[in-house]
């Protein structure tokens, strides 16, 4: 599709532009406001989203937009841009250097393109449906680890962790007893890229939103990984359970997730 080439170019340009804003933002004052007790948003989240959406509006004013900080546009179009302008906001607000920009493009309800940019490491993860996954233009693949015992896993916790009993603590304990290690990085989009590139072997989380998983889910599957819900049923970026792995430890991970404490 000829248009796809241009969409790809704009998505990458937008991710890099937003990444520069995030990097530069750390040099100045970061102002924090609260969407909830734990759920932060900074002035830089908004600046980043504005820059991404401005570029999309300029070139694709007829496309739909779903963006975390509210620059949404619903109109009849087969194309939908799904944007997390800063994934890892709590890290960012504390100047902990682990965050990214995530941009995906859905066509007729299926993710066809994903770009995730980590501006501090200058790492651009990219995938297009059916064309493989790349880190800075080099192909990436998931790891070859075949047992949970040898696996490094990663997870995260939703902002309602203190108030909702469905809080992932049970799974965190169960995996900690079975895996080589479990990490919590604070950026679900990068977690998915790290499984895609073999740095982690598996990832699970509850209650993620489409902007957290849209780009990363395509990058993961194009790198040879597997995605599902916690019972092995098909994954959707609009559902609440995300299980991602190198494929080889997927069944073992489902086994742990099906356990009750
Ligand atoms: C959050 C991060 C975090 C995950 C949270 C997300 P945000 O996104 O991806 O790793 O555990 O569930 O909400 O708020 O930093 O864009
Ligand atoms: Ca996010
Ligand atoms: Ca965000």
PDB file of C-alpha atoms and ligand atoms in Angstrom:
ATOM      1  CA  UNK A   1       0.000   0.000   0.000  1.00  0.00           C
ATOM      2  CA  UNK A   2       1.551   3.282  -1.160  1.00  0.00           C
ATOM      3  CA  UNK A   3      -0.026   5.291   1.667  1.00  0.00           C
ATOM      4  CA  UNK A   4       1.581   2.925   4.193  1.00  0.00           C
ATOM      5  CA  UNK A   5       5.057   4.168   3.314  1.00  0.00           C
ATOM      6  CA  UNK A   6       4.051   7.727   4.145  1.00  0.00           C
ATOM      7  CA  UNK A   7       2.260   6.639   7.347  1.00  0.00           C
ATOM      8  CA  UNK A   8       5.438   4.846   8.415  1.00  0.00           C
ATOM      9  CA  UNK A   9       7.536   7.932   7.728  1.00  0.00           C
ATOM     10  CA  UNK A  10       5.233  10.203   9.738  1.00  0.00           C
ATOM     11  CA  UNK A  11       4.942   7.725  12.637  1.00  0.00           C
ATOM     12  CA  UNK A  12       8.729   7.507  12.956  1.00  0.00           C
ATOM     13  CA  UNK A  13       9.137  11.272  12.569  1.00  0.00           C
ATOM     14  CA  UNK A  14       6.488  11.852  15.278  1.00  0.00           C
ATOM     15  CA  UNK A  15       8.104   9.347  17.690  1.00  0.00           C
ATOM     16  CA  UNK A  16      11.522  10.959  17.272  1.00  0.00           C
ATOM     17  CA  UNK A  17      10.131  14.474  17.627  1.00  0.00           C
ATOM     18  CA  UNK A  18       8.273  13.490  20.811  1.00  0.00           C
ATOM     19  CA  UNK A  19      11.373  11.684  22.082  1.00  0.00           C
ATOM     20  CA  UNK A  20      13.392  14.878  21.732  1.00  0.00           C
ATOM     21  CA  UNK A  21      10.736  16.692  23.783  1.00  0.00           C
ATOM     22  CA  UNK A  22      10.986  14.064  26.538  1.00  0.00           C
ATOM     23  CA  UNK A  23      14.771  14.206  26.599  1.00  0.00           C
ATOM     24  CA  UNK A  24      14.899  18.002  26.595  1.00  0.00           C
ATOM     25  CA  UNK A  25      12.112  18.163  29.195  1.00  0.00           C
ATOM     26  CA  UNK A  26      14.348  16.450  31.749  1.00  0.00           C
ATOM     27  CA  UNK A  27      16.734  19.419  31.604  1.00  0.00           C
ATOM     28  CA  UNK A  28      14.021  21.818  32.808  1.00  0.00           C
ATOM     29  CA  UNK A  29      11.201  21.930  35.317  1.00  0.00           C
ATOM     30  CA  UNK A  30       8.819  18.969  35.217  1.00  0.00           C
ATOM     31  CA  UNK A  31       5.435  19.913  36.652  1.00  0.00           C
ATOM     32  CA  UNK A  32       3.318  17.105  37.976  1.00  0.00           C
ATOM     33  CA  UNK A  33      -0.439  16.960  38.387  1.00  0.00           C
ATOM     34  CA  UNK A  34      -2.547  14.067  39.617  1.00  0.00           C
ATOM     35  CA  UNK A  35      -5.196  12.121  37.690  1.00  0.00           C
ATOM     36  CA  UNK A  36      -5.609   9.921  40.789  1.00  0.00           C
ATOM     37  CA  UNK A  37      -3.732   9.070  44.005  1.00  0.00           C
ATOM     38  CA  UNK A  38      -0.885   7.350  42.144  1.00  0.00           C
ATOM     39  CA  UNK A  39      -1.669   8.286  38.550  1.00  0.00           C
ATOM     40  CA  UNK A  40       0.525  11.223  37.532  1.00  0.00           C
ATOM     41  CA  UNK A  41       0.642  13.387  34.443  1.00  0.00           C
ATOM     42  CA  UNK A  42       3.376  15.913  33.701  1.00  0.00           C
ATOM     43  CA  UNK A  43       3.531  19.008  31.511  1.00  0.00           C
ATOM     44  CA  UNK A  44       5.829  16.981  29.249  1.00  0.00           C
ATOM     45  CA  UNK A  45       3.179  14.253  28.627  1.00  0.00           C
ATOM     46  CA  UNK A  46       0.998  16.993  27.195  1.00  0.00           C
ATOM     47  CA  UNK A  47       3.738  18.684  25.154  1.00  0.00           C
ATOM     48  CA  UNK A  48       4.730  15.346  23.661  1.00  0.00           C
ATOM     49  CA  UNK A  49       1.146  14.439  22.747  1.00  0.00           C
ATOM     50  CA  UNK A  50       0.537  17.865  21.200  1.00  0.00           C
ATOM     51  CA  UNK A  51       3.604  17.482  18.959  1.00  0.00           C
ATOM     52  CA  UNK A  52       2.584  13.989  17.797  1.00  0.00           C
ATOM     53  CA  UNK A  53      -1.025  14.922  17.134  1.00  0.00           C
ATOM     54  CA  UNK A  54      -0.041  18.134  15.312  1.00  0.00           C
ATOM     55  CA  UNK A  55       2.003  16.091  12.845  1.00  0.00           C
ATOM     56  CA  UNK A  56      -0.823  13.585  12.315  1.00  0.00           C
ATOM     57  CA  UNK A  57      -3.349  16.385  11.879  1.00  0.00           C
ATOM     58  CA  UNK A  58      -1.155  18.050   9.281  1.00  0.00           C
ATOM     59  CA  UNK A  59      -0.752  14.952   7.119  1.00  0.00           C
ATOM     60  CA  UNK A  60      -3.761  12.764   7.942  1.00  0.00           C
ATOM     61  CA  UNK A  61      -6.573  15.052   9.143  1.00  0.00           C
ATOM     62  CA  UNK A  62      -9.146  12.424   8.134  1.00  0.00           C
ATOM     63  CA  UNK A  63      -7.712   9.666  10.412  1.00  0.00           C
ATOM     64  CA  UNK A  64      -9.014   8.765  13.876  1.00  0.00           C
ATOM     65  CA  UNK A  65      -6.839   9.470  16.912  1.00  0.00           C
ATOM     66  CA  UNK A  66      -6.890   7.755  20.326  1.00  0.00           C
ATOM     67  CA  UNK A  67      -4.348   9.418  22.607  1.00  0.00           C
ATOM     68  CA  UNK A  68      -3.886   8.941  26.350  1.00  0.00           C
ATOM     69  CA  UNK A  69      -3.999  12.610  27.300  1.00  0.00           C
ATOM     70  CA  UNK A  70      -7.212  13.307  25.419  1.00  0.00           C
ATOM     71  CA  UNK A  71      -6.409  14.548  21.907  1.00  0.00           C
ATOM     72  CA  UNK A  72      -8.952  12.106  20.508  1.00  0.00           C
ATOM     73  CA  UNK A  73     -10.681  12.356  17.156  1.00  0.00           C
ATOM     74  CA  UNK A  74     -13.520  10.028  16.285  1.00  0.00           C
ATOM     75  CA  UNK A  75     -14.774  10.115  12.748  1.00  0.00           C
ATOM     76  CA  UNK A  76     -15.516   7.397  10.240  1.00  0.00           C
ATOM     77  CA  UNK A  77     -12.092   6.282   9.016  1.00  0.00           C
ATOM     78  CA  UNK A  78     -10.449   2.848   8.720  1.00  0.00           C
ATOM     79  CA  UNK A  79      -7.244   4.376  10.160  1.00  0.00           C
ATOM     80  CA  UNK A  80      -6.727   4.977  13.872  1.00  0.00           C
ATOM     81  CA  UNK A  81      -3.565   6.311  15.508  1.00  0.00           C
ATOM     82  CA  UNK A  82      -3.103   5.049  19.076  1.00  0.00           C
ATOM     83  CA  UNK A  83      -0.676   7.135  21.106  1.00  0.00           C
ATOM     84  CA  UNK A  84       1.051   7.037  24.470  1.00  0.00           C
ATOM     85  CA  UNK A  85       3.089  10.257  24.443  1.00  0.00           C
ATOM     86  CA  UNK A  86       5.095   9.192  27.508  1.00  0.00           C
ATOM     87  CA  UNK A  87       4.967   5.626  28.775  1.00  0.00           C
ATOM     88  CA  UNK A  88       6.691   5.533  32.140  1.00  0.00           C
ATOM     89  CA  UNK A  89       5.418   8.835  33.545  1.00  0.00           C
ATOM     90  CA  UNK A  90       6.146   7.957  37.182  1.00  0.00           C
ATOM     91  CA  UNK A  91       9.752   7.121  36.220  1.00  0.00           C
ATOM     92  CA  UNK A  92       9.951  10.389  34.286  1.00  0.00           C
ATOM     93  CA  UNK A  93       8.598  12.496  37.135  1.00  0.00           C
ATOM     94  CA  UNK A  94      11.323  11.035  39.386  1.00  0.00           C
ATOM     95  CA  UNK A  95      13.962  11.325  36.652  1.00  0.00           C
ATOM     96  CA  UNK A  96      14.437   7.564  36.655  1.00  0.00           C
ATOM     97  CA  UNK A  97      15.743   6.981  33.124  1.00  0.00           C
ATOM     98  CA  UNK A  98      13.283   4.441  31.718  1.00  0.00           C
ATOM     99  CA  UNK A  99      10.445   5.724  29.536  1.00  0.00           C
ATOM    100  CA  UNK A 100       9.419   5.982  25.886  1.00  0.00           C
ATOM    101  CA  UNK A 101       6.974   7.209  23.265  1.00  0.00           C
ATOM    102  CA  UNK A 102       4.590   4.670  21.760  1.00  0.00           C
ATOM    103  CA  UNK A 103       2.686   5.158  18.488  1.00  0.00           C
ATOM    104  CA  UNK A 104       0.588   2.563  16.647  1.00  0.00           C
ATOM    105  CA  UNK A 105      -1.640   2.653  13.589  1.00  0.00           C
ATOM    106  CA  UNK A 106      -4.687   0.419  13.368  1.00  0.00           C
ATOM    107  CA  UNK A 107      -6.358  -0.248  10.056  1.00  0.00           C
ATOM    108  CA  UNK A 108      -9.919  -1.590  10.221  1.00  0.00           C
ATOM    109  CA  UNK A 109      -9.404  -2.614  13.853  1.00  0.00           C
ATOM    110  CA  UNK A 110      -6.046  -4.402  13.430  1.00  0.00           C
ATOM    111  CA  UNK A 111      -2.664  -2.953  14.406  1.00  0.00           C
ATOM    112  CA  UNK A 112      -0.557  -2.633  11.244  1.00  0.00           C
ATOM    113  CA  UNK A 113       2.289  -0.464  12.465  1.00  0.00           C
ATOM    114  CA  UNK A 114       4.076   0.100  15.767  1.00  0.00           C
ATOM    115  CA  UNK A 115       6.866   2.495  16.741  1.00  0.00           C
ATOM    116  CA  UNK A 116       8.340   2.754  20.236  1.00  0.00           C
ATOM    117  CA  UNK A 117      11.184   5.177  20.870  1.00  0.00           C
ATOM    118  CA  UNK A 118      13.437   5.328  23.934  1.00  0.00           C
ATOM    119  CA  UNK A 119      15.160   8.714  23.558  1.00  0.00           C
ATOM    120  CA  UNK A 120      17.761   8.198  26.291  1.00  0.00           C
ATOM    121  CA  UNK A 121      19.198   5.043  24.728  1.00  0.00           C
ATOM    122  CA  UNK A 122      18.363   6.212  21.216  1.00  0.00           C
ATOM    123  CA  UNK A 123      16.561   2.903  20.598  1.00  0.00           C
ATOM    124  CA  UNK A 124      13.777   2.840  18.036  1.00  0.00           C
ATOM    125  CA  UNK A 125      11.690  -0.343  17.971  1.00  0.00           C
ATOM    126  CA  UNK A 126       9.577  -0.741  14.873  1.00  0.00           C
ATOM    127  CA  UNK A 127       7.257  -3.287  13.264  1.00  0.00           C
ATOM    128  CA  UNK A 128       4.923  -3.438  10.334  1.00  0.00           C
ATOM    129  CA  UNK A 129       2.399  -6.270  10.022  1.00  0.00           C
ATOM    130  CA  UNK A 130       3.913  -9.188   8.131  1.00  0.00           C
ATOM    131  CA  UNK A 131       7.300  -7.510   7.724  1.00  0.00           C
ATOM    132  CA  UNK A 132       9.183  -8.363  10.936  1.00  0.00           C
ATOM    133  CA  UNK A 133      10.347  -6.314  13.914  1.00  0.00           C
ATOM    134  CA  UNK A 134      13.415  -4.114  14.152  1.00  0.00           C
ATOM    135  CA  UNK A 135      15.575  -2.258  16.649  1.00  0.00           C
ATOM    136  CA  UNK A 136      17.349   0.642  14.963  1.00  0.00           C
ATOM    137  CA  UNK A 137      16.700  -1.108  11.619  1.00  0.00           C
ATOM    138  CA  UNK A 138      18.249  -4.427  12.685  1.00  0.00           C
ATOM    139  CA  UNK A 139      15.865  -7.429  12.878  1.00  0.00           C
ATOM    140  CA  UNK A 140      15.011  -8.608  16.394  1.00  0.00           C
ATOM    141  CA  UNK A 141      13.789 -11.995  17.691  1.00  0.00           C
ATOM    142  CA  UNK A 142      12.491 -13.231  21.015  1.00  0.00           C
ATOM    143  CA  UNK A 143      14.748 -15.341  23.262  1.00  0.00           C
ATOM    144  CA  UNK A 144      15.258 -19.086  22.998  1.00  0.00           C
ATOM    145  CA  UNK A 145      14.800 -19.818  26.721  1.00  0.00           C
ATOM    146  CA  UNK A 146      12.516 -22.834  27.133  1.00  0.00           C
ATOM    147  CA  UNK A 147      11.811 -23.005  30.860  1.00  0.00           C
ATOM    148  CA  UNK A 148      10.378 -20.636  33.405  1.00  0.00           C
ATOM    149  CA  UNK A 149      13.170 -21.588  35.793  1.00  0.00           C
ATOM    150  CA  UNK A 150      15.701 -19.940  33.454  1.00  0.00           C
ATOM    151  CA  UNK A 151      13.490 -16.970  32.537  1.00  0.00           C
ATOM    152  CA  UNK A 152      13.727 -13.295  33.366  1.00  0.00           C
ATOM    153  CA  UNK A 153      10.180 -11.949  33.560  1.00  0.00           C
ATOM    154  CA  UNK A 154       8.731  -8.472  33.876  1.00  0.00           C
ATOM    155  CA  UNK A 155       5.413  -7.101  35.081  1.00  0.00           C
ATOM    156  CA  UNK A 156       3.707  -3.940  36.275  1.00  0.00           C
ATOM    157  CA  UNK A 157       0.897  -2.806  38.539  1.00  0.00           C
ATOM    158  CA  UNK A 158      -2.120  -0.660  37.699  1.00  0.00           C
ATOM    159  CA  UNK A 159      -2.720   2.682  39.403  1.00  0.00           C
ATOM    160  CA  UNK A 160      -5.594   1.200  41.475  1.00  0.00           C
ATOM    161  CA  UNK A 161      -3.208  -1.293  43.104  1.00  0.00           C
ATOM    162  CA  UNK A 162      -4.047  -0.082  46.619  1.00  0.00           C
ATOM    163  CA  UNK A 163      -7.802  -0.170  46.247  1.00  0.00           C
ATOM    164  CA  UNK A 164      -8.686  -3.094  43.941  1.00  0.00           C
ATOM    165  CA  UNK A 165      -8.101  -6.611  45.317  1.00  0.00           C
ATOM    166  CA  UNK A 166      -7.382  -7.724  41.712  1.00  0.00           C
ATOM    167  CA  UNK A 167      -3.933  -6.177  42.013  1.00  0.00           C
ATOM    168  CA  UNK A 168      -1.452  -8.705  40.534  1.00  0.00           C
ATOM    169  CA  UNK A 169       0.349  -9.298  43.853  1.00  0.00           C
ATOM    170  CA  UNK A 170      -0.675 -12.986  43.837  1.00  0.00           C
ATOM    171  CA  UNK A 171       0.842 -13.527  40.371  1.00  0.00           C
ATOM    172  CA  UNK A 172       3.959 -11.568  41.322  1.00  0.00           C
ATOM    173  CA  UNK A 173       4.570 -13.911  44.283  1.00  0.00           C
ATOM    174  CA  UNK A 174       3.822 -17.054  42.253  1.00  0.00           C
ATOM    175  CA  UNK A 175       6.190 -16.057  39.432  1.00  0.00           C
ATOM    176  CA  UNK A 176       8.882 -15.009  41.902  1.00  0.00           C
ATOM    177  CA  UNK A 177       8.836 -18.594  43.236  1.00  0.00           C
ATOM    178  CA  UNK A 178       9.224 -20.093  39.737  1.00  0.00           C
ATOM    179  CA  UNK A 179      11.311 -17.811  37.508  1.00  0.00           C
ATOM    180  CA  UNK A 180      14.972 -16.866  37.577  1.00  0.00           C
ATOM    181  CA  UNK A 181      13.946 -13.271  38.260  1.00  0.00           C
ATOM    182  CA  UNK A 182      11.030 -10.845  38.046  1.00  0.00           C
ATOM    183  CA  UNK A 183      11.446  -7.132  37.318  1.00  0.00           C
ATOM    184  CA  UNK A 184       9.112  -4.102  37.426  1.00  0.00           C
ATOM    185  CA  UNK A 185      10.400  -1.386  35.099  1.00  0.00           C
ATOM    186  CA  UNK A 186       7.475   1.079  34.974  1.00  0.00           C
ATOM    187  CA  UNK A 187       7.044   1.142  31.187  1.00  0.00           C
ATOM    188  CA  UNK A 188       4.794  -1.538  29.720  1.00  0.00           C
ATOM    189  CA  UNK A 189       5.561  -0.478  26.140  1.00  0.00           C
ATOM    190  CA  UNK A 190       9.307  -0.978  26.671  1.00  0.00           C
ATOM    191  CA  UNK A 191       8.619  -4.234  28.542  1.00  0.00           C
ATOM    192  CA  UNK A 192       6.964  -5.602  25.388  1.00  0.00           C
ATOM    193  CA  UNK A 193       9.909  -4.413  23.244  1.00  0.00           C
ATOM    194  CA  UNK A 194      12.349  -6.041  25.644  1.00  0.00           C
ATOM    195  CA  UNK A 195      10.520  -9.384  25.342  1.00  0.00           C
ATOM    196  CA  UNK A 196      10.523  -8.878  21.553  1.00  0.00           C
ATOM    197  CA  UNK A 197      14.298  -8.377  21.538  1.00  0.00           C
ATOM    198  CA  UNK A 198      15.105 -11.230  23.945  1.00  0.00           C
ATOM    199  CA  UNK A 199      16.142  -9.080  26.922  1.00  0.00           C
ATOM    200  CA  UNK A 200      13.177 -10.471  28.853  1.00  0.00           C
ATOM    201  CA  UNK A 201      11.523 -13.840  28.242  1.00  0.00           C
ATOM    202  CA  UNK A 202       7.989 -13.023  29.395  1.00  0.00           C
ATOM    203  CA  UNK A 203       5.703 -10.206  30.549  1.00  0.00           C
ATOM    204  CA  UNK A 204       2.262 -10.100  32.126  1.00  0.00           C
ATOM    205  CA  UNK A 205       0.111  -7.262  33.416  1.00  0.00           C
ATOM    206  CA  UNK A 206      -3.515  -6.453  34.224  1.00  0.00           C
ATOM    207  CA  UNK A 207      -5.632  -3.469  33.159  1.00  0.00           C
ATOM    208  CA  UNK A 208      -3.315  -2.006  30.546  1.00  0.00           C
ATOM    209  CA  UNK A 209      -4.891   0.385  28.068  1.00  0.00           C
ATOM    210  CA  UNK A 210      -4.711   0.309  24.242  1.00  0.00           C
ATOM    211  CA  UNK A 211      -2.022   3.025  24.133  1.00  0.00           C
ATOM    212  CA  UNK A 212       0.194   0.920  26.454  1.00  0.00           C
ATOM    213  CA  UNK A 213       0.063  -2.218  24.294  1.00  0.00           C
ATOM    214  CA  UNK A 214      -0.898  -1.353  20.680  1.00  0.00           C
ATOM    215  CA  UNK A 215       2.587  -0.747  19.237  1.00  0.00           C
ATOM    216  CA  UNK A 216       4.377  -3.208  21.559  1.00  0.00           C
ATOM    217  CA  UNK A 217       1.998  -6.074  20.810  1.00  0.00           C
ATOM    218  CA  UNK A 218       2.759  -5.865  17.084  1.00  0.00           C
ATOM    219  CA  UNK A 219       6.509  -5.518  17.705  1.00  0.00           C
ATOM    220  CA  UNK A 220       6.362  -8.614  19.906  1.00  0.00           C
ATOM    221  CA  UNK A 221       4.427 -10.843  17.505  1.00  0.00           C
ATOM    222  CA  UNK A 222       6.493  -9.709  14.512  1.00  0.00           C
ATOM    223  CA  UNK A 223       9.612 -10.705  16.501  1.00  0.00           C
ATOM    224  CA  UNK A 224       8.238 -14.244  16.856  1.00  0.00           C
ATOM    225  CA  UNK A 225       6.646 -13.849  20.304  1.00  0.00           C
ATOM    226  CA  UNK A 226       3.231 -14.937  21.510  1.00  0.00           C
ATOM    227  CA  UNK A 227       0.406 -12.921  23.070  1.00  0.00           C
ATOM    228  CA  UNK A 228      -2.772 -14.042  24.811  1.00  0.00           C
ATOM    229  CA  UNK A 229      -4.926 -13.355  27.822  1.00  0.00           C
ATOM    230  CA  UNK A 230      -4.101 -15.152  31.114  1.00  0.00           C
ATOM    231  CA  UNK A 231      -5.900 -18.327  30.025  1.00  0.00           C
ATOM    232  CA  UNK A 232      -4.400 -18.543  26.529  1.00  0.00           C
ATOM    233  CA  UNK A 233      -7.359 -16.973  24.689  1.00  0.00           C
ATOM    234  CA  UNK A 234      -6.673 -14.396  21.947  1.00  0.00           C
ATOM    235  CA  UNK A 235      -5.229 -11.094  23.113  1.00  0.00           C
ATOM    236  CA  UNK A 236      -6.912  -7.758  22.408  1.00  0.00           C
ATOM    237  CA  UNK A 237      -5.433  -4.320  23.121  1.00  0.00           C
ATOM    238  CA  UNK A 238      -8.939  -3.413  24.394  1.00  0.00           C
ATOM    239  CA  UNK A 239      -9.076  -6.223  27.029  1.00  0.00           C
ATOM    240  CA  UNK A 240      -7.573  -6.189  30.484  1.00  0.00           C
ATOM    241  CA  UNK A 241      -5.170  -9.172  30.535  1.00  0.00           C
ATOM    242  CA  UNK A 242      -1.827  -9.079  28.725  1.00  0.00           C
ATOM    243  CA  UNK A 243       0.439 -12.124  28.622  1.00  0.00           C
ATOM    244  CA  UNK A 244       3.430 -11.848  26.280  1.00  0.00           C
ATOM    245  CA  UNK A 245       6.314 -14.270  25.910  1.00  0.00           C
ATOM    246  CA  UNK A 246       8.893 -15.794  23.626  1.00  0.00           C
ATOM    247  CA  UNK A 247       6.267 -18.496  22.935  1.00  0.00           C
ATOM    248  CA  UNK A 248       8.371 -21.246  24.482  1.00  0.00           C
ATOM    249  CA  UNK A 249       7.448 -20.497  28.105  1.00  0.00           C
ATOM    250  CA  UNK A 250       3.891 -19.379  27.342  1.00  0.00           C
ATOM    251  CA  UNK A 251       2.146 -22.541  28.570  1.00  0.00           C
ATOM    252  CA  UNK A 252       4.142 -22.556  31.772  1.00  0.00           C
ATOM    253  CA  UNK A 253       3.230 -18.903  32.342  1.00  0.00           C
ATOM    254  CA  UNK A 254      -0.478 -19.660  31.793  1.00  0.00           C
ATOM    255  CA  UNK A 255      -0.140 -22.473  34.366  1.00  0.00           C
ATOM    256  CA  UNK A 256       1.131 -20.007  36.977  1.00  0.00           C
ATOM    257  CA  UNK A 257      -1.508 -17.388  36.134  1.00  0.00           C
ATOM    258  CA  UNK A 258      -4.291 -19.956  36.538  1.00  0.00           C
ATOM    259  CA  UNK A 259      -3.147 -20.775  40.077  1.00  0.00           C
ATOM    260  CA  UNK A 260      -4.964 -19.108  42.940  1.00  0.00           C
ATOM    261  CA  UNK A 261      -3.084 -18.286  46.099  1.00  0.00           C
TER     262      UNK A 261
HETATM  263  C1  LIG B   1       2.027   2.926  32.864  1.00  0.00           C
HETATM  264  C2  LIG B   1       3.283   2.136  32.581  1.00  0.00           C
HETATM  265  C3  LIG B   1       3.520   1.118  33.677  1.00  0.00           C
HETATM  266  C4  LIG B   1       2.337   0.203  33.868  1.00  0.00           C
HETATM  267  C5  LIG B   1       1.083   1.005  34.108  1.00  0.00           C
HETATM  268  C6  LIG B   1       0.860   2.001  32.953  1.00  0.00           C
HETATM  269  P1  LIG B   1       2.014   5.507  31.989  1.00  0.00           P
HETATM  270  O1  LIG B   1       1.781   3.883  31.812  1.00  0.00           O
HETATM  271  O2  LIG B   1       3.201   1.468  31.346  1.00  0.00           O
HETATM  272  O3  LIG B   1       4.619   0.268  33.384  1.00  0.00           O
HETATM  273  O4  LIG B   1       2.583  -0.657  34.966  1.00  0.00           O
HETATM  274  O5  LIG B   1       0.018   0.106  34.195  1.00  0.00           O
HETATM  275  O6  LIG B   1      -0.318   2.713  33.172  1.00  0.00           O
HETATM  276  O7  LIG B   1       0.962   5.984  32.927  1.00  0.00           O
HETATM  277  O8  LIG B   1       3.384   5.700  32.495  1.00  0.00           O
HETATM  278  O9  LIG B   1       1.785   5.995  30.606  1.00  0.00           O
HETATM  279 CA1  LIG B   2       1.260   4.062  29.419  1.00  0.00          CA
HETATM  280 CA1  LIG B   3       1.424   7.778  29.352  1.00  0.00          CA
END
